[in-house]
Amino acid sequence: TIHFYSDSINDRPLLEKADQAFVVDPDQSLAELACHKGWPVIQFAD
């Protein structure tokens, strides 16, 4: 099983290849993609 964590929309191809993708402190475009794909979003920044 491959888990992939990213905070960049530039990693979209890798996020899509992973068995489980996690989005960390996303900007708006990555947050929208995560919502569309059903990927969990992890927030560390305020």
Backbone as JSON, one array per atom type, in Angstrom:
{
  "sequence": "TIHFYSDSINDRPLLEKADQAFVVDPDQSLAELACHKGWPVIQFAD",
  "N": [[0.84, -1.18, 0.0], [0.58, 2.17, -0.88], [1.05, 5.23, 0.62], [0.63, 8.68, 0.26], [1.64, 11.92, 0.93], [1.02, 15.36, 0.46], [1.58, 18.86, -0.14], [1.22, 20.31, -2.37], [-0.16, 21.24, -5.48], [1.25, 20.52, -7.65], [2.04, 17.94, -7.26], [0.01, 16.35, -8.07], [-0.13, 14.14, -10.01], [1.24, 12.13, -8.58], [-0.26, 11.95, -6.23], [-2.6, 10.93, -7.33], [-1.77, 8.41, -8.15], [-1.23, 7.08, -5.81], [-2.28, 4.68, -3.32], [-3.54, 5.65, -1.08], [-4.14, 8.94, -0.62], [-3.13, 11.97, 0.93], [-3.76, 15.3, 1.73], [-1.98, 18.12, 2.68], [-2.17, 21.09, 4.48], [-3.38, 22.64, 2.25], [-3.41, 24.85, -0.66], [-5.98, 26.84, -2.25], [-6.62, 25.64, -4.77], [-5.62, 23.02, -4.53], [-7.07, 22.17, -2.31], [-9.66, 22.16, -3.37], [-9.39, 20.15, -5.29], [-8.82, 17.97, -3.6], [-11.25, 17.79, -2.24], [-12.95, 17.11, -4.35], [-11.86, 14.62, -5.08], [-12.14, 13.21, -2.76], [-10.11, 13.02, -0.92], [-8.46, 12.95, 2.24], [-7.92, 15.91, 4.18], [-5.34, 17.47, 5.87], [-4.72, 19.77, 8.35], [-2.26, 21.88, 9.54], [-1.22, 24.43, 9.66], [-2.24, 27.7, 10.72]],
  "CA": [[0.0, 0.0, 0.0], [1.34, 3.41, -0.96], [0.44, 6.44, 1.17], [1.36, 9.84, -0.23], [1.26, 13.19, 1.54], [1.52, 16.48, -0.33], [1.02, 20.19, 0.07], [1.38, 21.02, -3.63], [-0.94, 20.78, -6.63], [2.22, 19.95, -8.61], [2.16, 16.51, -6.97], [-1.25, 15.69, -8.43], [0.04, 12.8, -10.59], [1.64, 11.18, -7.54], [-1.43, 11.77, -5.38], [-3.55, 10.07, -8.04], [-1.22, 7.05, -8.24], [-1.16, 6.48, -4.48], [-3.45, 3.96, -2.82], [-4.18, 6.58, -0.14], [-3.56, 10.28, -0.73], [-3.43, 12.92, 1.99], [-3.41, 16.66, 1.36], [-1.54, 18.82, 3.89], [-2.18, 22.55, 4.39], [-3.49, 22.95, 0.82], [-3.93, 26.12, -1.15], [-7.37, 26.66, -2.68], [-6.75, 24.69, -5.89], [-5.4, 21.66, -4.02], [-8.21, 21.86, -1.44], [-10.79, 21.83, -4.24], [-9.1, 18.83, -5.86], [-8.99, 16.99, -2.52], [-12.69, 17.66, -2.01], [-13.49, 16.39, -5.52], [-11.35, 13.25, -5.08], [-12.42, 12.55, -1.49], [-8.87, 12.82, -0.17], [-8.43, 13.65, 3.52], [-7.12, 17.14, 4.28], [-4.72, 17.65, 7.19], [-4.38, 21.18, 8.57], [-1.32, 22.19, 10.6], [-1.06, 25.88, 9.69], [-3.43, 28.46, 11.14]],
  "C": [[0.88, 1.24, 0.0], [0.5, 4.55, -0.41], [1.29, 7.61, 0.7], [0.77, 11.09, 0.38], [1.83, 14.32, 0.7], [0.83, 17.77, 0.06], [1.05, 21.0, -1.22], [0.53, 20.39, -4.74], [-0.02, 20.16, -7.68], [2.41, 18.45, -8.41], [0.91, 15.72, -7.36], [-1.04, 14.3, -9.05], [0.42, 11.75, -9.54], [0.49, 10.92, -6.57], [-2.42, 10.8, -6.03], [-3.07, 8.63, -8.17], [-1.22, 6.33, -6.9], [-2.44, 5.72, -4.15], [-4.25, 4.84, -1.86], [-3.45, 7.91, -0.2], [-4.03, 11.14, 0.44], [-2.93, 14.29, 1.56], [-3.13, 17.43, 2.65], [-1.49, 20.32, 3.64], [-2.31, 23.03, 2.93], [-3.83, 24.4, 0.54], [-5.32, 25.83, -1.73], [-7.52, 25.62, -3.79], [-6.56, 23.25, -5.42], [-6.55, 21.25, -3.1], [-9.43, 21.46, -2.26], [-10.61, 20.46, -4.87], [-9.32, 17.74, -4.81], [-10.47, 16.74, -2.25], [-13.33, 16.82, -3.12], [-13.1, 14.91, -5.49], [-11.68, 12.49, -3.8], [-11.18, 12.26, -0.67], [-8.95, 13.56, 1.16], [-7.51, 14.87, 3.46], [-6.64, 17.28, 5.71], [-4.29, 19.11, 7.29], [-3.44, 21.31, 9.76], [-1.18, 23.7, 10.77], [-2.36, 26.54, 10.13], [-4.02, 29.22, 9.98]]
}
